Tab-separated table of C-alpha atoms in Angstrom:
chain	number	residue	atom	x	y	z
Z	3	MET	CA	38.185	58.812	134.507
Z	4	PHE	CA	40.780	58.385	137.203
Z	5	ILE	CA	41.159	54.847	138.509
Z	6	ALA	CA	42.909	54.511	141.896
Z	7	TYR	CA	45.657	51.891	142.043
Z	8	LYS	CA	46.069	50.023	145.275
Z	9	PRO	CA	49.354	48.076	145.426
Z	10	ASN	CA	49.484	44.840	147.262
Z	11	MET	CA	51.842	44.074	150.119
Z	12	MET	CA	54.464	42.429	147.897
Z	13	GLN	CA	54.687	45.488	145.665
Z	14	ILE	CA	54.967	47.748	148.693
Z	15	CYS	CA	57.928	45.697	149.957
Z	16	VAL	CA	59.657	45.854	146.573
Z	17	ILE	CA	59.234	49.634	146.405
Z	18	PHE	CA	60.580	49.995	149.953
Z	19	VAL	CA	63.656	47.898	149.159
Z	20	LEU	CA	64.371	49.980	146.049
Z	21	ILE	CA	64.117	53.213	148.008
Z	22	LEU	CA	66.362	51.774	150.736
Z	23	ASN	CA	68.998	50.660	148.230
Z	24	VAL	CA	69.048	54.079	146.590
Z	25	SER	CA	69.424	55.744	149.985
Z	26	LEU	CA	72.203	53.405	151.052
Z	27	HIS	CA	73.976	53.887	147.732
Z	28	PHE	CA	73.829	57.644	148.230
Z	29	VAL	CA	75.150	57.375	151.770
Z	30	LEU	CA	77.876	54.889	150.964
Z	31	PHE	CA	79.281	56.417	147.819
Z	32	SER	CA	78.552	60.106	148.343
Z	33	ALA	CA	79.771	60.416	151.900
Z	34	GLU	CA	83.361	61.233	152.759
Z	35	GLU	CA	85.660	58.244	152.726
Z	36	ASP	CA	86.886	56.795	155.975
Z	37	SER	CA	90.275	58.010	157.133
Z	38	LEU	CA	92.931	55.524	158.209
Z	39	LEU	CA	96.429	56.602	159.202
Z	40	CYS	CA	99.069	54.067	160.187
Z	41	ASP	CA	102.313	55.232	161.712
Z	42	ASP	CA	105.162	52.917	162.596
Z	43	THR	CA	106.720	55.289	165.104
Z	44	GLU	CA	109.715	53.220	166.053
Z	45	GLU	CA	111.693	50.408	164.481
Z	46	GLY	CA	112.458	47.530	166.791
Z	47	PHE	CA	111.087	46.069	169.990
Z	48	PRO	CA	108.884	47.110	171.640
Z	49	THR	CA	107.351	48.602	168.510
Z	50	VAL	CA	104.527	51.123	168.764
Z	51	LEU	CA	101.886	51.089	166.042
Z	52	ARG	CA	99.733	54.206	166.082
Z	53	VAL	CA	96.479	53.731	164.122
Z	54	THR	CA	94.037	56.646	163.717
Z	55	TRP	CA	90.636	55.670	162.287
Z	56	LYS	CA	87.819	58.086	161.418
Z	57	PRO	CA	84.747	56.081	160.347
Z	58	LYS	CA	82.302	58.261	158.349
Z	59	LEU	CA	79.726	55.666	157.291
Z	60	ILE	CA	76.375	55.087	158.941
Z	61	VAL	CA	76.608	51.355	158.352
Z	62	ASN	CA	78.810	49.245	160.553
Z	63	ALA	CA	82.428	48.938	159.494
Z	64	ARG	CA	85.135	46.926	161.150
Z	65	LEU	CA	88.837	47.541	161.492
Z	66	LEU	CA	90.977	44.391	161.431
Z	67	ILE	CA	94.474	44.344	162.902
Z	68	ASN	CA	96.526	41.368	161.707
Z	69	LEU	CA	99.997	40.048	162.398
Z	70	ASP	CA	101.273	37.612	159.765
Z	71	ASN	CA	97.681	37.052	158.569
Z	72	LYS	CA	96.506	36.274	162.106
Z	73	LEU	CA	93.765	38.453	163.575
Z	74	VAL	CA	95.119	40.284	166.620
Z	75	ALA	CA	92.375	42.831	167.345
Z	76	LEU	CA	88.956	43.809	165.983
Z	77	CYS	CA	87.410	47.304	166.172
Z	78	GLU	CA	83.741	48.030	165.315
Z	79	SER	CA	82.510	51.484	164.299
Z	80	ASN	CA	78.931	51.133	165.576
Z	81	GLN	CA	79.993	49.998	169.044
Z	82	MET	CA	83.145	52.151	169.093
Z	83	LYS	CA	85.254	49.555	170.807
Z	84	CYS	CA	88.136	47.232	170.060
Z	85	ILE	CA	88.380	43.622	171.132
Z	86	LYS	CA	91.674	41.861	171.661
Z	87	ILE	CA	91.547	38.494	169.904
Z	88	LEU	CA	94.855	36.858	170.816
Z	89	ASP	CA	95.609	36.348	174.497
Z	90	ASN	CA	99.381	36.311	174.175
Z	91	ALA	CA	102.194	38.778	174.559
Z	92	GLU	CA	102.610	39.436	170.861
Z	93	ALA	CA	100.062	42.255	170.794
Z	94	GLU	CA	98.522	44.445	173.440
Z	95	ILE	CA	96.032	47.296	173.038
Z	96	VAL	CA	96.947	49.802	175.715
Z	97	GLN	CA	94.924	52.869	174.732
Z	98	ILE	CA	91.827	53.650	172.680
Z	99	ASP	CA	90.801	57.255	172.041
Z	100	TYR	CA	87.196	57.825	170.930
Z	101	GLU	CA	87.314	61.608	170.696
Z	102	GLU	CA	85.497	62.835	167.563
Z	103	TYR	CA	85.129	59.290	166.299
Z	104	ASN	CA	88.867	58.714	166.286
Z	105	ILE	CA	90.043	55.304	167.353
Z	106	THR	CA	93.744	55.294	168.167
Z	107	VAL	CA	95.136	51.848	168.835
Z	108	PHE	CA	98.572	51.478	170.374
Z	109	THR	CA	99.892	47.980	169.788
Z	110	TYR	CA	103.123	46.554	171.179
Z	111	ASN	CA	104.851	43.716	169.374
Z	112	ILE	CA	107.081	42.144	172.001
Z	113	ASN	CA	108.185	38.665	171.037
Z	114	SER	CA	108.182	38.327	167.280
Z	115	SER	CA	108.827	40.201	164.103
Z	116	GLY	CA	106.452	40.008	161.202
Z	117	THR	CA	104.116	41.767	158.794
Z	118	TRP	CA	101.376	43.937	160.249
Z	119	THR	CA	98.248	44.871	158.279
Z	120	ILE	CA	95.504	47.295	159.298
Z	121	GLU	CA	92.455	46.956	157.037
Z	122	TYR	CA	88.743	47.771	156.701
Z	123	ASP	CA	85.945	45.236	156.514
Z	124	TYR	CA	82.683	46.656	155.065
Z	125	GLY	CA	80.969	43.358	154.492
Z	126	LEU	CA	78.838	43.449	151.312
Z	127	PHE	CA	78.306	47.209	151.097
Z	128	LYS	CA	81.418	48.350	149.228
Z	129	PRO	CA	84.950	47.205	148.344
Z	130	ALA	CA	87.494	47.746	151.098
Z	131	PRO	CA	90.350	50.203	150.480
Z	132	GLU	CA	93.980	49.180	150.441
Z	133	PRO	CA	95.158	48.211	153.942
Z	134	CYS	CA	98.142	49.656	155.761
Z	135	LYS	CA	101.012	47.205	155.621
Z	136	PHE	CA	104.477	47.334	157.116
Z	137	ASN	CA	107.130	45.030	158.521
Z	138	ILE	CA	108.431	45.128	162.076
Z	139	TYR	CA	111.913	43.913	162.917
Z	140	SER	CA	113.955	43.690	166.060
Z	141	LYS	CA	116.352	46.435	167.115
Z	142	SER	CA	119.498	45.010	165.598
Z	143	PHE	CA	122.978	46.415	165.087
Z	144	LEU	CA	126.483	45.186	164.350
Z	145	GLU	CA	129.122	45.341	167.067
Z	146	LEU	CA	132.875	45.029	166.487
Z	147	LYS	CA	134.992	43.048	168.942
Z	148	ASP	CA	138.774	43.142	169.447
Z	149	CYS	CA	139.256	45.393	166.428
Z	150	PRO	CA	142.240	47.729	167.016
Z	151	THR	CA	142.261	51.185	165.505
Z	152	GLU	CA	146.025	51.106	164.829
Z	153	ILE	CA	148.768	48.490	164.712
Z	154	GLU	CA	152.327	48.068	163.467
Z	155	GLU	CA	152.668	46.499	160.043
Z	156	ARG	CA	153.103	42.743	159.690
Z	157	ASN	CA	151.425	42.119	163.056
Z	158	MET	CA	148.370	39.882	163.077
Z	159	VAL	CA	144.891	41.349	163.501
Z	160	ASN	CA	142.104	39.177	164.916
Z	161	CYS	CA	138.797	41.017	164.713
Z	162	SER	CA	135.148	39.955	164.725
Z	163	CYS	CA	131.687	41.439	164.311
Z	164	GLU	CA	128.425	40.253	165.846
Z	165	LEU	CA	124.805	41.073	165.104
Z	166	LYS	CA	123.169	42.190	168.334
Z	167	SER	CA	119.431	41.559	168.382
Z	168	SER	CA	116.621	40.869	170.827
Z	169	MET	CA	115.311	38.149	168.526
Z	170	PRO	CA	116.444	34.586	167.861
Z	171	LYS	CA	118.247	34.771	164.562
Z	172	LYS	CA	120.116	32.932	161.847
Z	173	VAL	CA	122.836	35.161	160.474
Z	174	VAL	CA	125.314	34.826	157.600
Z	175	TYR	CA	128.474	36.959	157.915
Z	176	ASN	CA	130.953	38.263	155.341
Z	177	TRP	CA	134.044	40.436	155.730
Z	178	LEU	CA	135.030	42.518	152.706
Z	179	SER	CA	138.171	44.555	152.102
Z	180	ILE	CA	137.892	47.911	150.362
Z	181	ILE	CA	140.824	48.603	148.020
Z	182	ASN	CA	140.549	51.455	145.517
Z	183	SER	CA	136.744	51.455	145.842
Z	184	SER	CA	136.561	47.747	144.957
Z	185	LEU	CA	135.382	44.993	147.314
Z	186	GLN	CA	137.115	41.688	147.931
Z	187	VAL	CA	135.873	38.896	150.201
Z	188	MET	CA	138.221	38.335	153.144
Z	189	SER	CA	136.130	35.957	155.250
Z	190	ASN	CA	132.794	34.125	155.156
Z	191	THR	CA	132.509	34.099	158.940
Z	192	SER	CA	132.150	36.705	161.656
Z	193	ASP	CA	135.941	36.571	162.262
Z	194	LEU	CA	138.518	38.584	160.346
Z	195	THR	CA	142.209	37.620	160.538
Z	196	PHE	CA	144.955	39.274	158.498
Z	197	ALA	CA	148.539	40.495	158.648
Z	198	ALA	CA	148.675	44.267	158.946
Z	199	ASP	CA	149.516	45.773	155.586
Z	200	LYS	CA	149.176	49.267	154.158
Z	201	LEU	CA	146.971	47.916	151.378
Z	202	LEU	CA	144.487	46.515	153.897
Z	203	GLN	CA	143.158	49.364	155.996
Z	204	ASP	CA	139.426	49.607	155.190
Z	205	PHE	CA	136.928	46.801	155.705
Z	206	LEU	CA	133.189	46.179	155.681
Z	207	CYS	CA	131.324	43.646	157.799
Z	208	VAL	CA	128.058	42.432	156.241
Z	209	ALA	CA	125.520	40.407	158.239
Z	210	GLU	CA	122.407	38.943	156.618
Z	211	ASP	CA	119.531	38.175	158.976
Z	212	LEU	CA	117.850	35.264	157.206
Z	213	GLN	CA	114.786	35.358	159.448
Z	214	ALA	CA	114.032	39.020	158.861
Z	215	GLU	CA	115.466	38.978	155.317
Z	216	ARG	CA	117.524	42.045	156.091
Z	217	ASN	CA	121.181	43.076	155.735
Z	218	TYR	CA	123.287	45.035	158.206
Z	219	THR	CA	126.687	46.615	157.488
Z	220	LYS	CA	129.415	48.254	159.550
Z	221	ASP	CA	132.632	49.930	158.405
Z	222	TYR	CA	135.982	49.200	160.034
Z	223	SER	CA	139.206	51.116	159.418
Z	224	ILE	CA	142.654	50.558	160.886
Z	225	THR	CA	145.803	52.685	160.775
Z	226	ILE	CA	148.983	50.764	159.904
Z	227	LYS	CA	152.092	52.079	161.636
Z	228	SER	CA	155.503	51.463	160.070
Z	229	LYS	CA	158.024	49.779	162.325
Z	230	ARG	CA	161.275	51.627	161.604
Z	231	TYR	CA	164.196	52.537	163.808
Z	232	ILE	CA	167.905	53.356	163.836
Z	233	SER	CA	170.548	51.449	165.752
Z	234	LEU	CA	174.203	52.321	166.211
Z	235	THR	CA	177.038	49.902	166.966
Z	236	ARG	CA	180.765	50.241	167.687
Z	237	CYS	CA	180.427	53.890	168.571
Z	238	PRO	CA	182.774	54.923	171.429
Z	239	THR	CA	181.526	56.867	174.380
Z	240	THR	CA	184.961	58.328	175.205
Z	241	ILE	CA	187.983	59.455	173.147
Z	242	LEU	CA	191.641	59.728	174.036
Z	243	ASP	CA	193.030	61.957	171.318
Z	244	GLN	CA	191.873	65.243	169.969
Z	245	LEU	CA	192.021	63.789	166.475
Z	246	GLN	CA	190.554	60.345	166.283
Z	247	LEU	CA	188.876	58.378	163.532
Z	248	LEU	CA	185.378	57.442	164.614
Z	249	ASN	CA	183.923	54.264	163.132
Z	250	CYS	CA	180.203	53.748	163.651
Z	251	SER	CA	177.888	51.235	162.087
Z	252	TYR	CA	174.730	52.996	161.083
Z	253	ILE	CA	171.841	50.533	160.827
Z	254	TYR	CA	168.410	51.503	159.600
Z	255	ARG	CA	165.772	48.829	159.969
Z	256	SER	CA	162.200	48.555	158.829
Z	257	VAL	CA	159.802	45.667	158.460
Z	258	THR	CA	159.989	45.717	154.684
Z	259	SER	CA	163.628	46.763	154.218
Z	260	TYR	CA	167.019	46.546	155.901
Z	261	PHE	CA	169.961	48.892	155.428
Z	262	GLU	CA	173.369	48.912	157.064
Z	263	ASN	CA	175.898	51.623	156.381
Z	264	VAL	CA	179.232	52.258	158.067
Z	265	CYS	CA	179.923	55.960	158.319
Z	266	ASP	CA	183.520	56.990	159.107
Z	267	VAL	CA	183.872	60.473	160.533
Z	268	SER	CA	187.014	62.363	161.544
Z	269	TYR	CA	186.825	65.542	163.566
Z	270	SER	CA	188.713	67.794	165.975
Z	271	VAL	CA	187.643	67.956	169.571
Z	272	SER	CA	187.355	71.410	171.102
Z	273	ASP	CA	184.821	70.758	173.852
Z	274	ASN	CA	184.658	68.173	176.555
Z	275	THR	CA	181.275	66.958	175.370
Z	276	TYR	CA	179.648	66.875	171.984
Z	277	ARG	CA	176.881	65.001	170.279
Z	278	LEU	CA	176.756	63.032	167.065
Z	279	THR	CA	173.336	62.993	165.428
Z	280	PHE	CA	172.520	60.343	162.873
Z	281	VAL	CA	169.741	61.353	160.503
Z	282	SER	CA	168.155	58.959	158.039
Z	283	THR	CA	165.676	59.582	155.277
Z	284	GLU	CA	163.716	56.710	153.833
Z	285	CYS	CA	164.018	56.756	150.058
Z	286	SER	CA	162.508	54.852	147.206
Z	287	LEU	CA	165.696	52.998	146.219
Z	288	GLU	CA	168.493	53.745	148.646
Z	289	LEU	CA	169.076	55.219	152.064
Z	290	MET	CA	170.729	58.582	152.543
Z	291	CYS	CA	172.321	58.748	155.982
Z	292	PRO	CA	174.175	61.933	156.866
Z	293	VAL	CA	176.062	62.174	160.132
Z	294	GLU	CA	176.120	65.549	161.852
Z	295	THR	CA	177.901	66.779	164.962
Z	296	SER	CA	176.835	69.533	167.271
Z	297	MET	CA	180.382	70.885	167.490
Z	298	ARG	CA	181.525	74.139	165.986
Z	299	ASN	CA	183.549	72.182	163.455
Z	300	ARG	CA	180.523	70.520	161.849
Z	301	LEU	CA	181.241	67.544	159.653
Z	302	THR	CA	178.829	65.658	157.453
Z	303	GLN	CA	179.455	62.466	155.565
Z	304	VAL	CA	176.876	60.968	153.212
Z	305	CYS	CA	176.918	57.186	153.007
Z	306	SER	CA	174.755	56.983	149.907
Z	307	ARG	CA	172.721	59.346	147.808
Z	308	ALA	CA	169.260	58.921	146.369
Z	309	THR	CA	166.179	60.877	145.447
Z	310	CYS	CA	163.846	60.528	148.390
Z	311	LYS	CA	160.271	59.493	147.781
Z	312	TYR	CA	158.635	59.329	151.199
Z	313	LYS	CA	160.702	62.026	152.941
Z	314	GLN	CA	160.403	60.488	156.390
Z	315	ARG	CA	163.327	61.355	158.647
Z	316	TYR	CA	164.486	59.338	161.640
Z	317	HIS	CA	167.062	60.483	164.213
Z	318	LYS	CA	169.485	58.804	166.572
Z	319	TYR	CA	172.187	60.558	168.559
Z	320	ILE	CA	175.083	59.596	170.848
Z	321	GLU	CA	177.001	61.752	173.289
Z	322	ILE	CA	180.791	61.311	173.474
Z	323	MET	CA	182.849	62.554	176.401
Z	324	LYS	CA	186.438	63.770	175.951
Z	325	TYR	CA	188.821	61.964	178.256
Z	326	THR	CA	191.173	64.264	180.153
């Protein structure tokens, strides 16, 4: 015998809630996940944040845009709109694209750096996925001031570097010298002062932005020129006899060394004009200074001999007129 069962209203409500929960569970966990793409298109100010959101759920979901844990904008999937929360210049929504359920939010951060997060809010329906998170900093770079590219040795160099930024900042500077791939601290300020030396030609300026917790570096190289020259003293410009002993003081000077050699040369005059050329070669221990004439009777006298290390030659000449 079949007995008909007639549920009461309370039982009907319970059955309806169970069916609804099963349906929602199927929709929430079987449907395609929402798509959220965050693209920091440009570092610095103004910074463009491009957020593409594709909500797939039937239930309402919200997109929260935060700057340093402060809510900047709120987007709702059921109403397909975004609301600007903060009425200041830190964030501005300038375009929203609803094509095919895509919400693209362009946000400009104008006055402050910080941490941006883009995250879902599903309420009680399901756990939210990991949010997009990235840091925005000002457009900053190091600029060198009064830093020559070349200078003669032993001269003083006064150089400085400065962190250029659109943001208020607290910066710690360090200058490092690079010698044989090793670093040595030269200065704990933005200024670098040193006497030009061949050992000090490569430097590195390091600036630490304490506010943004970021380091900036810039290389600096300088070419050191050696200050060397030849001077001649007591060399006559005219002669009276065809055979005359010529006494010249040959002086070779450099910043790091000083040589003086007196070269005595005797010669026969066959032309009214001839030229004496003094040639020096910088050596490791001594200076070799030959004296050559441009006459047919070519004479050479070596003041000192040495094995040359650097093989750098310097010339000085004097023209002597024959008196008739």
